[in-house]
mmCIF file of C-alpha atoms in Angstrom:
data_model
loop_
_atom_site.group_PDB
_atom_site.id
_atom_site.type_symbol
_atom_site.label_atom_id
_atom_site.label_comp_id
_atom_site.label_asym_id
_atom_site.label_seq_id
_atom_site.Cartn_x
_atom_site.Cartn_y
_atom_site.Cartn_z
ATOM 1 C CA UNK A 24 0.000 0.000 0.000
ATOM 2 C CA UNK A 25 1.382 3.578 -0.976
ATOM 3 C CA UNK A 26 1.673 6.685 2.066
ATOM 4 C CA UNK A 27 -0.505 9.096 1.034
ATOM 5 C CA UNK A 28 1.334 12.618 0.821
ATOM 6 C CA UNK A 29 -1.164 14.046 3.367
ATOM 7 C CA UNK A 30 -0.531 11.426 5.372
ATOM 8 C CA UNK A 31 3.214 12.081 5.431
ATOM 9 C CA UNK A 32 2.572 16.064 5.407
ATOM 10 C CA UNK A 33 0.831 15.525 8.048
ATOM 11 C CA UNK A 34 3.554 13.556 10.300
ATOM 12 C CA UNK A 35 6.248 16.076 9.567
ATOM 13 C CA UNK A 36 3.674 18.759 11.364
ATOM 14 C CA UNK A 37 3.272 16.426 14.389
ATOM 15 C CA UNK A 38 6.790 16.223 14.934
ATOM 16 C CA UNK A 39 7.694 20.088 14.568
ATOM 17 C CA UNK A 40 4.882 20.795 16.833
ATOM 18 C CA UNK A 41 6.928 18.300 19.437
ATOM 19 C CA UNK A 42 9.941 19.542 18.513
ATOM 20 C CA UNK A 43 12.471 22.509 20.445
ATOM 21 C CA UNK A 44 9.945 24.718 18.743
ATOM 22 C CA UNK A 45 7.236 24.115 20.763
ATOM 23 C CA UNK A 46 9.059 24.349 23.882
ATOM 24 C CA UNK A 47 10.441 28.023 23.050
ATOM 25 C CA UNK A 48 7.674 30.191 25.010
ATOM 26 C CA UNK A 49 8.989 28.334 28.196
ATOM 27 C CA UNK A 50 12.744 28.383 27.271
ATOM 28 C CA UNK A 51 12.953 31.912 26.615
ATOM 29 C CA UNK A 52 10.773 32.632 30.217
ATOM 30 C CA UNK A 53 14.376 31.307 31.779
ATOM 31 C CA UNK A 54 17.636 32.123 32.045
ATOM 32 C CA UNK A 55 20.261 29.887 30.774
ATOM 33 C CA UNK A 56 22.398 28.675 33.837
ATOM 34 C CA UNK A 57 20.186 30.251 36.026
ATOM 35 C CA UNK A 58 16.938 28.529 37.852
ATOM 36 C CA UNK A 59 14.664 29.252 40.534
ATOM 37 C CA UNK A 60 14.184 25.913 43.136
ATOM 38 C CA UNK A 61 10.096 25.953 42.904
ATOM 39 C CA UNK A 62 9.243 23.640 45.744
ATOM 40 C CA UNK A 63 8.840 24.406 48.728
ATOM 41 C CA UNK A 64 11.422 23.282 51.342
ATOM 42 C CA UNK A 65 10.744 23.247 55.223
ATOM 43 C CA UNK A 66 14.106 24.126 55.934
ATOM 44 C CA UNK A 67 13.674 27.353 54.240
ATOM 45 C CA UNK A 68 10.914 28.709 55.971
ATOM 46 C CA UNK A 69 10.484 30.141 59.577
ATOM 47 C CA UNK A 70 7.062 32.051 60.542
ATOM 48 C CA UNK A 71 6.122 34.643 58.023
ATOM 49 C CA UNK A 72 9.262 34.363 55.557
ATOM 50 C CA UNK A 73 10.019 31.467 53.347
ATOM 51 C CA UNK A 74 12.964 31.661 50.838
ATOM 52 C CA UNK A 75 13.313 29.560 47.470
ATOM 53 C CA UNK A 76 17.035 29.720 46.567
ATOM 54 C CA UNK A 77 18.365 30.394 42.995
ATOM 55 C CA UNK A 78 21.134 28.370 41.668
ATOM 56 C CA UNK A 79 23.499 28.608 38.922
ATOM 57 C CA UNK A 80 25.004 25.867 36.466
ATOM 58 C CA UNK A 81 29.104 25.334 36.762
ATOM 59 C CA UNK A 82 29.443 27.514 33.111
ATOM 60 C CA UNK A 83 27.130 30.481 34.739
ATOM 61 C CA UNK A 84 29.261 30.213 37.948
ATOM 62 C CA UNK A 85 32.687 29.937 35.413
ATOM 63 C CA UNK A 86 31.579 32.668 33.945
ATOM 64 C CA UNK A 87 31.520 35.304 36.735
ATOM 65 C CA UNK A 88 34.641 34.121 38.724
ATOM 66 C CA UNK A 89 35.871 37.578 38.918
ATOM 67 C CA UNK A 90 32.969 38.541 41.604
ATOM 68 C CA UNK A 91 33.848 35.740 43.946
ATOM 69 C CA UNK A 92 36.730 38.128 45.238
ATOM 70 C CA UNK A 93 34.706 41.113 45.786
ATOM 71 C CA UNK A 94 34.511 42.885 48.636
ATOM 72 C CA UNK A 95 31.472 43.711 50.147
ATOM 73 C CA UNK A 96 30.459 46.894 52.476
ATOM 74 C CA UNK A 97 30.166 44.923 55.293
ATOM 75 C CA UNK A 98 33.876 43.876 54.992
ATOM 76 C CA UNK A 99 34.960 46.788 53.507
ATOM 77 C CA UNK A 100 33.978 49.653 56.244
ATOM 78 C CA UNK A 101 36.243 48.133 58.597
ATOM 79 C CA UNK A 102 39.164 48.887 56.534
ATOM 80 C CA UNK A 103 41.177 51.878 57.121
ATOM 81 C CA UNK A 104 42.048 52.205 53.206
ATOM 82 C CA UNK A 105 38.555 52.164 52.323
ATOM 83 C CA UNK A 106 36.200 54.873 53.419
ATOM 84 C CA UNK A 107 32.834 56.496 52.497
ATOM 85 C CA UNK A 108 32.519 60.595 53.698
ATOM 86 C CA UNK A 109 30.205 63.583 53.274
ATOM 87 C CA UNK A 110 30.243 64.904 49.798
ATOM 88 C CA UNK A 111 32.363 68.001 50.490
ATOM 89 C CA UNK A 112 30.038 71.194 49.035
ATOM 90 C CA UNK A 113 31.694 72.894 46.094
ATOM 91 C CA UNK A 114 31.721 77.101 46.085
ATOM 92 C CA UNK A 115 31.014 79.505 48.800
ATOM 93 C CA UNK A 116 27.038 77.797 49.537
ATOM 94 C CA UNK A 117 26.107 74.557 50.638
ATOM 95 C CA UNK A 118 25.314 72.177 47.882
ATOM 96 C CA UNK A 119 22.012 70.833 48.632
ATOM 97 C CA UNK A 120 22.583 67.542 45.564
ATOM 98 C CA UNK A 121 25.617 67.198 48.527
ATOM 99 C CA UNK A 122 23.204 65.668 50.742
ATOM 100 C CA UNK A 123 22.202 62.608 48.358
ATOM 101 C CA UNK A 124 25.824 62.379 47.306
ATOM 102 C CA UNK A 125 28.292 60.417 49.364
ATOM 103 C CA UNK A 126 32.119 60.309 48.308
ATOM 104 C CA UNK A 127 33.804 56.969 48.267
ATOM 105 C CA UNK A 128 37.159 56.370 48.390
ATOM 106 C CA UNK A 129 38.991 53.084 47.886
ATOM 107 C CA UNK A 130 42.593 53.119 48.494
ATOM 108 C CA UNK A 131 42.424 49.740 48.892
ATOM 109 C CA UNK A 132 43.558 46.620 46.525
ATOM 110 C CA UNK A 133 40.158 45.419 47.188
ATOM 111 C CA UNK A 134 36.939 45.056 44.337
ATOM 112 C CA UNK A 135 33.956 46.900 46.715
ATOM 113 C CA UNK A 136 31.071 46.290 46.007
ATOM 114 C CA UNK A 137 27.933 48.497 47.646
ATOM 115 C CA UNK A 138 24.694 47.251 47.324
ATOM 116 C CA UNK A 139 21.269 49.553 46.934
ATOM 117 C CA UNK A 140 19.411 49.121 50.338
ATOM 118 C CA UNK A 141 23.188 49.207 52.211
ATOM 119 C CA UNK A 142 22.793 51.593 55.443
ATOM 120 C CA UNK A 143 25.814 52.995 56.567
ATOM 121 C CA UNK A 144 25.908 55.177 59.984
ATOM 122 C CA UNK A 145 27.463 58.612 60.465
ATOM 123 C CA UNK A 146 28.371 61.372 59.084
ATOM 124 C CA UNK A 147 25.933 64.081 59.650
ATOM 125 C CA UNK A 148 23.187 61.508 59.141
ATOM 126 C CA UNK A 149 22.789 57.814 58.359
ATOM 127 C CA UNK A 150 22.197 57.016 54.546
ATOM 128 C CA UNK A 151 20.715 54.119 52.590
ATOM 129 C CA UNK A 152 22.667 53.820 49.317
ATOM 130 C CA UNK A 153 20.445 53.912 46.187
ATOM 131 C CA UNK A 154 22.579 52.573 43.559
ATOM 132 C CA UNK A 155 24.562 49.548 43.211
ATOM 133 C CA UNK A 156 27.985 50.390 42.531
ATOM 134 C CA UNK A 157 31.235 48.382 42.417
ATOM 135 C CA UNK A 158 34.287 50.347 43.259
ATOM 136 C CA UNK A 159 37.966 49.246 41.752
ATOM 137 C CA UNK A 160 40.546 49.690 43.906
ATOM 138 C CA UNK A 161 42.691 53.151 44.158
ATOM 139 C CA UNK A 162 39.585 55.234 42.971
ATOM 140 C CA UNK A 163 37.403 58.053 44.291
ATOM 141 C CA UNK A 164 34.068 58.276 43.121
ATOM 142 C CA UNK A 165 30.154 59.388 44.336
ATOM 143 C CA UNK A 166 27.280 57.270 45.130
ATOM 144 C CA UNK A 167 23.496 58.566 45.293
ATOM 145 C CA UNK A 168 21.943 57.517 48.345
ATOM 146 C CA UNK A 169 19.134 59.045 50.684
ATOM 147 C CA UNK A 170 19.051 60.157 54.110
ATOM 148 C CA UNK A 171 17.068 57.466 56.470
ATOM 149 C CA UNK A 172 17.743 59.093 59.696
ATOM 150 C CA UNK A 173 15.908 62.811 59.009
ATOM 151 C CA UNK A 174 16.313 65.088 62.184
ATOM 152 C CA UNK A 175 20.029 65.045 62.771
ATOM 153 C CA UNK A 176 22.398 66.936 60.539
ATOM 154 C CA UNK A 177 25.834 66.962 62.592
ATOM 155 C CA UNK A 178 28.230 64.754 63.646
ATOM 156 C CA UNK A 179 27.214 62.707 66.227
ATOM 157 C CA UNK A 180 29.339 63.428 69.812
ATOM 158 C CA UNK A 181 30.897 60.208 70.272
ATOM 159 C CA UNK A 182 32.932 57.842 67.622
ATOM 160 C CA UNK A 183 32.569 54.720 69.867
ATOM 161 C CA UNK A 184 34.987 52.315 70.602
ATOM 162 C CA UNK A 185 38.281 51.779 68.910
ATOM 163 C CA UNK A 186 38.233 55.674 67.663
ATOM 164 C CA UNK A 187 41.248 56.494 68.732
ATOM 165 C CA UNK A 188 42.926 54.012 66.935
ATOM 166 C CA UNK A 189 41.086 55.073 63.397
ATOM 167 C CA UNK A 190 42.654 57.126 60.715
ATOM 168 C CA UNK A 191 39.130 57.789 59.832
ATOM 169 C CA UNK A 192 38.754 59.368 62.869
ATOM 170 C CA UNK A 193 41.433 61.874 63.038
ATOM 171 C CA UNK A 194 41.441 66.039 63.288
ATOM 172 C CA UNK A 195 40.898 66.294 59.184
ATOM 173 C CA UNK A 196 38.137 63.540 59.137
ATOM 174 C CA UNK A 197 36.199 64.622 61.496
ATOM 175 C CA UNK A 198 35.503 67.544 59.858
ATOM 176 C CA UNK A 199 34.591 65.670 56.386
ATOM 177 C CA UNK A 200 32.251 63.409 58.661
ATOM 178 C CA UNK A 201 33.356 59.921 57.492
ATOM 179 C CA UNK A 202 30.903 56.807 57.766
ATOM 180 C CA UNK A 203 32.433 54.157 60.000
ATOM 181 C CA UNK A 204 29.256 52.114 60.804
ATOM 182 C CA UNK A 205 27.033 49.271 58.549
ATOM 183 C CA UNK A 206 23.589 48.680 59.325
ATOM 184 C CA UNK A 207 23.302 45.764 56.918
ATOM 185 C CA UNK A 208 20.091 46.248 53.824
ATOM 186 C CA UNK A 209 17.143 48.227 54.507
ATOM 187 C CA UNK A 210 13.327 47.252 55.053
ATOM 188 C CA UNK A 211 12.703 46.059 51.140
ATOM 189 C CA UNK A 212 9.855 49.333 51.040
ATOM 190 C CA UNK A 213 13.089 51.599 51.671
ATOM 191 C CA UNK A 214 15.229 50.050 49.051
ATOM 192 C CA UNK A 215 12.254 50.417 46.351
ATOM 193 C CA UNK A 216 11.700 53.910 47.373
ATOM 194 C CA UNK A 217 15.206 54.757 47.232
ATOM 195 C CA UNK A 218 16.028 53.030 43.741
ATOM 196 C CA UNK A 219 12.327 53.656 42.017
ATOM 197 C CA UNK A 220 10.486 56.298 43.431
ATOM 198 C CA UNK A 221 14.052 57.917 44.219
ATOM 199 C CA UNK A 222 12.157 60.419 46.530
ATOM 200 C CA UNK A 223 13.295 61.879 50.123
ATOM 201 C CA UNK A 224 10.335 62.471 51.300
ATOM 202 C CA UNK A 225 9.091 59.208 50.782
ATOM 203 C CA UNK A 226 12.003 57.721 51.830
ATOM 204 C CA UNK A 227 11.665 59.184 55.369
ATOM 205 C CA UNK A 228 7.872 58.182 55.259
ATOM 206 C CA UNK A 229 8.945 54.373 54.872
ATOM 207 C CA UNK A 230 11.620 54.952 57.538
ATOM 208 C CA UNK A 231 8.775 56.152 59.962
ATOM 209 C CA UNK A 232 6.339 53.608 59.286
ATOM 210 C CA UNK A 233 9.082 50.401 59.712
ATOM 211 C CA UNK A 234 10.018 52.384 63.009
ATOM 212 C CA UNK A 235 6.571 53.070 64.600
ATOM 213 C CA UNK A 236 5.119 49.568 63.979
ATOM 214 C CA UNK A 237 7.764 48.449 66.646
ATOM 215 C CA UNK A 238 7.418 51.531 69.022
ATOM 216 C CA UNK A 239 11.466 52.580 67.455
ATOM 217 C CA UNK A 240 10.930 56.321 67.474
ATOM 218 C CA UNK A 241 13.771 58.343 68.439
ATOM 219 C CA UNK A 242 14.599 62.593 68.273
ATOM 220 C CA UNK A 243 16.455 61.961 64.970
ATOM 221 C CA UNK A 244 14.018 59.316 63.108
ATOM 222 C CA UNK A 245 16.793 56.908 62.708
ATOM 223 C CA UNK A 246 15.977 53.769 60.920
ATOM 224 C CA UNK A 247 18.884 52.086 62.905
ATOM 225 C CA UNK A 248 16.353 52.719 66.066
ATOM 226 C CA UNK A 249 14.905 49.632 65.627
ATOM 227 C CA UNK A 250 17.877 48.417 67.834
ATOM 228 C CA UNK A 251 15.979 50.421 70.296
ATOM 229 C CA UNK A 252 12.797 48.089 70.249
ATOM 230 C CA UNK A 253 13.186 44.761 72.722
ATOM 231 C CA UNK A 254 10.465 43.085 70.759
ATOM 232 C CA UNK A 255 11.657 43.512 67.377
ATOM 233 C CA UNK A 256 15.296 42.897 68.443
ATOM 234 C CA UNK A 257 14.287 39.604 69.907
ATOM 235 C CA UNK A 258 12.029 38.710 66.575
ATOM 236 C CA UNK A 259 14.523 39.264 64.674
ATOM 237 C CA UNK A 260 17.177 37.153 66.583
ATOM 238 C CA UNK A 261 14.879 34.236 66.320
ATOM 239 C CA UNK A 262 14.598 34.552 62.437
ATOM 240 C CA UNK A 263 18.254 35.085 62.115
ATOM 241 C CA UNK A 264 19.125 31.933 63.949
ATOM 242 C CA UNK A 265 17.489 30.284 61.741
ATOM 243 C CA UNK A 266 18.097 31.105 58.082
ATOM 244 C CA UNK A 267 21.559 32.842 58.858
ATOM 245 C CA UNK A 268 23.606 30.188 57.962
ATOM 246 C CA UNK A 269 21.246 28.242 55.535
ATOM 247 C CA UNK A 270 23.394 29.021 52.717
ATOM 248 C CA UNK A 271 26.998 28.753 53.933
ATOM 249 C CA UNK A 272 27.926 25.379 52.638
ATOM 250 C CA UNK A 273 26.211 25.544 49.504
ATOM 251 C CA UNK A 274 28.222 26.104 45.791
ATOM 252 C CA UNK A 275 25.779 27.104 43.206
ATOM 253 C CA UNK A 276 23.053 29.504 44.892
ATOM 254 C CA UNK A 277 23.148 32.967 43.538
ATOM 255 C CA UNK A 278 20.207 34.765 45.199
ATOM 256 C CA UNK A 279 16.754 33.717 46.727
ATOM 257 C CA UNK A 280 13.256 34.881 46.473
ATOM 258 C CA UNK A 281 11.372 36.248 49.335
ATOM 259 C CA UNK A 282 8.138 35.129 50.444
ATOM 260 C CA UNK A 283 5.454 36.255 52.792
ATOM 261 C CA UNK A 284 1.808 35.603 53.178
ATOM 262 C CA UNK A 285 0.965 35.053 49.408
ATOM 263 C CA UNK A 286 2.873 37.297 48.118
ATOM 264 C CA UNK A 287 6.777 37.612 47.014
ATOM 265 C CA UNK A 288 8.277 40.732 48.731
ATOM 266 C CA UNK A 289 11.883 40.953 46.980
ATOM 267 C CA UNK A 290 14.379 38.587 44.747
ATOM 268 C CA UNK A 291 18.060 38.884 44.616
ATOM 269 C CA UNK A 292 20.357 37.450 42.085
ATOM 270 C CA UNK A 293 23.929 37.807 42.462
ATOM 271 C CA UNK A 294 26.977 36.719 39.744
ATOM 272 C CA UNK A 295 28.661 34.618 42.294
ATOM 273 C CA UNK A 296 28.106 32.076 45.236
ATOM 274 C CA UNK A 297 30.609 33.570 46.855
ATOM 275 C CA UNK A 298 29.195 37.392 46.462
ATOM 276 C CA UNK A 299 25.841 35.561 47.319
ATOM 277 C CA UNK A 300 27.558 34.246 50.743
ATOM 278 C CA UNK A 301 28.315 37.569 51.351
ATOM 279 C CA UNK A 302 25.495 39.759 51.165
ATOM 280 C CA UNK A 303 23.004 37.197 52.057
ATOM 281 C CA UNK A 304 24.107 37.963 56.141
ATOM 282 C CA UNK A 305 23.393 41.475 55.115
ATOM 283 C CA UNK A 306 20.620 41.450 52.879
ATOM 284 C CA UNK A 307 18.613 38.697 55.443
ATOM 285 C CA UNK A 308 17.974 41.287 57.333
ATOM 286 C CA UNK A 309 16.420 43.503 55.423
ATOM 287 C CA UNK A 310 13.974 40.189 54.315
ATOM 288 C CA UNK A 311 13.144 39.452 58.267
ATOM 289 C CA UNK A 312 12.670 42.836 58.962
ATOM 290 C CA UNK A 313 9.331 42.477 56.266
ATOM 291 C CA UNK A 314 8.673 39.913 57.435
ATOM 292 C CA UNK A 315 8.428 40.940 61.711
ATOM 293 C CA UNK A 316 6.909 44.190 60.548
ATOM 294 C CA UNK A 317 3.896 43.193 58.113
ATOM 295 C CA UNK A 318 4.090 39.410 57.013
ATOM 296 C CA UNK A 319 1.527 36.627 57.265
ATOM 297 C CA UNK A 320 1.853 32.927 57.244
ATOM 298 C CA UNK A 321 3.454 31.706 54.101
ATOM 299 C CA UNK A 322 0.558 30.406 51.756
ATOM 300 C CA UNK A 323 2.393 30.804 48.221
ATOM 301 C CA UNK A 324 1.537 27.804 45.975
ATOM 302 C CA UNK A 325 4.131 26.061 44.045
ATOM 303 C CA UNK A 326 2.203 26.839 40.588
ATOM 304 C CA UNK A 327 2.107 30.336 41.854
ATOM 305 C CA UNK A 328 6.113 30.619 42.220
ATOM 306 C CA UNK A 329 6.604 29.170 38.514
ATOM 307 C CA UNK A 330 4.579 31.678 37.289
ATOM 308 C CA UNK A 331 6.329 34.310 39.088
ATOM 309 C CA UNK A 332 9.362 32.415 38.101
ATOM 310 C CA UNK A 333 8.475 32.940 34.284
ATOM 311 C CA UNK A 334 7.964 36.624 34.737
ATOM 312 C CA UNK A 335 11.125 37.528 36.600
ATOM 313 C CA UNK A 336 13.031 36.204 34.029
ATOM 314 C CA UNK A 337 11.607 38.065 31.618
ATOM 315 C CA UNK A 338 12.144 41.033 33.620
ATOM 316 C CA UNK A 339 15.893 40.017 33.838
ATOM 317 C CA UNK A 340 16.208 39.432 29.986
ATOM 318 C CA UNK A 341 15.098 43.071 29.213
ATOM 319 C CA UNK A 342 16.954 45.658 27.847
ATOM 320 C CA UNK A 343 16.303 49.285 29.147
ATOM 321 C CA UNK A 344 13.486 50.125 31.365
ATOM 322 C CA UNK A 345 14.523 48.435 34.240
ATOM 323 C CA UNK A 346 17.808 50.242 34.728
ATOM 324 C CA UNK A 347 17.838 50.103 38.693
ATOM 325 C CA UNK A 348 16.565 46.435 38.253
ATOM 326 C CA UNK A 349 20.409 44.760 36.710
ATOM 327 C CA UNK A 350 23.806 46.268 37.523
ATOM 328 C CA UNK A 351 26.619 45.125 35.076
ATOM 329 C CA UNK A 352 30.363 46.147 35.607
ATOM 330 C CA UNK A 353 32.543 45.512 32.596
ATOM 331 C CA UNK A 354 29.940 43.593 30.887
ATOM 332 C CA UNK A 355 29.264 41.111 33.999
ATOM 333 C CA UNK A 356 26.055 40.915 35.426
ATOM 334 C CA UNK A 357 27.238 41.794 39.297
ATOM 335 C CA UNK A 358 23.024 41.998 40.371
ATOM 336 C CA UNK A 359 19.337 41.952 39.474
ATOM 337 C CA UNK A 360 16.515 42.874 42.297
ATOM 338 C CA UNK A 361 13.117 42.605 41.806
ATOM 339 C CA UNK A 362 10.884 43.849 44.299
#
């Protein structure tokens, strides 16, 4: 018996339609070397905050080598070479674009690299950095960030322990008002407002609403008065012992989504396990402190994740419009944030 051409037309259809072809809608929703862990793991998940963690193939990881030596803020503000001041005023008047200006300067043979959402403490008020920024070694440069702690505008009186001892803190810097003190990543409503809305005002609103949930207030509005707050000191201590060191043996997670309630309140992607390592003790906090303040019990659905899955990744793959969203130095993806 002879095929019949339709017949055989009709085959070569069937198998293009189960070909790569019909897969691409769902290929290009990903990221190659990159995927999100979609189920749900016990060990991941404490009260109101569960985390799925991102990993990264051994070619990805290959790939973006360089960032496993970066510094981070965290490691870098203890350094004498390194140091982040005032932006000094140029001319005879104050510069008010001074005040969301800081002036980094790296003298050391150290890679920095400062996160958006990084608080650092001092100078003639505490800042949240709004751009991420990574800082090559024997170079001065500026970094927008926004003031989080809105009713003090002078050095504060003491420099704490170990001053004495501190180039930082010697007759000249003093006067420049250097930043000596980390306060790890902000409340995940801070960071957004600082690298979206990129607005003071409501900056300081976010500040006050994180800090009168948990009774924080203090004369200068500090956001780094929630140390001030027994009950969300304690909170917090409970969630950090137990996702603090969920990550420190692992070799291919790059980032984790956030999760309270139903609803995912930040992802972070980093180029490197080892940059991941890093931040993660940092940016935790910023994750728990959502979670304390406003989160419910975790109810997100493992369909639910894949879809958000699919759109992040599309977000990630996008050129322009999401500027603050992917940082790239020398044409290597250092972080993407989604929140």
């Amino acid at each position: 018996m002879r095929n019949s051409p339709f017949l055989a037309f009709a085959f070569l259809l069937l198998l293009s339609a189960c070909g790569p072809e019909a897969q691409r809608p769902h290929d290009e929703a990903n990221i190659p070397g990159l995927d999100v862990i979609t189920k749900a793991d016990p060990e991941l998940e404490y009260e109101n905050l569960r985390l799925y963690p991102i990993t990264a193939a051994a070619g990805y990881i290959e790939n973006h080598t360089a960032a496993a030596r970066f510094k981070n803020l965290s490691e870098a503000i203890g350094n004498h070479r390194f140091r982040i001041t005032e932006k000094k005023p140029f001319g005879r008047f104050e510069d008010q674009g001074a005040v969301n200006t800081l002036t980094v300067q790296n003298k050391s043979e150290d890679m920095v690299f400062l996160m958006a959402g990084d608080v650092v403490q001092g100078g003639k008020q505490d800042r949240v950095i709004a751009q991420d920024l990574a800082v090559p070694p024997r170079t001065i440069t500026d970094i927008a960030v926004f003031c989080v702690e809105p009713h003090r505008w002078q050095a504060r009186s003491e420099d704490g322990p170990g001053a004495a001892d501190d180039p930082r803190h010697s007759g000249q810097n003093k006067r420049i008002y250097a930043f000596t003190g980390y306060y790890n990543v902000a409340a995940n409503d801070i960071r957004r407002s600082a690298t979206q809305s990129r607005n003071q005002q409501q900056v300081w609103d976010e500040v006050g609403k994180v800090t009168a949930v948990h009774n924080a207030q203090t004369a200068t509005g500090a956001y780094a008065a929630l140390e001030n707050s027994e009950s969300f000191t304690q909170a917090r201590a409970r969630y950090l012992r137990f996702f603090e060191d969920k990550f420190d043996g692992a070799e291919d997670v790059v980032g984790v989504v956030a999760v309270t309630g139903n609803e995912v309140i930040g992802t972070d992607v980093f180029a490197h396990p080892e940059l991941f390592k890093k931040q993660y003790k940092a940016l935790i906090h910023s994750y728990i402190t959502d979670a304390v303040t406003s989160g419910q019990p975790v109810g997100m659905k493992e369909e639910e994740i894949k879809a958000y899955e699919e759109n992040v990744w599309r977000k990630f793959r996008q050129e322009g419009g999401f500027e603050e969203a992917k940082y790239e130095f020398q044409g290597m993806m250092v972080h993407f944030v989604d929140l």
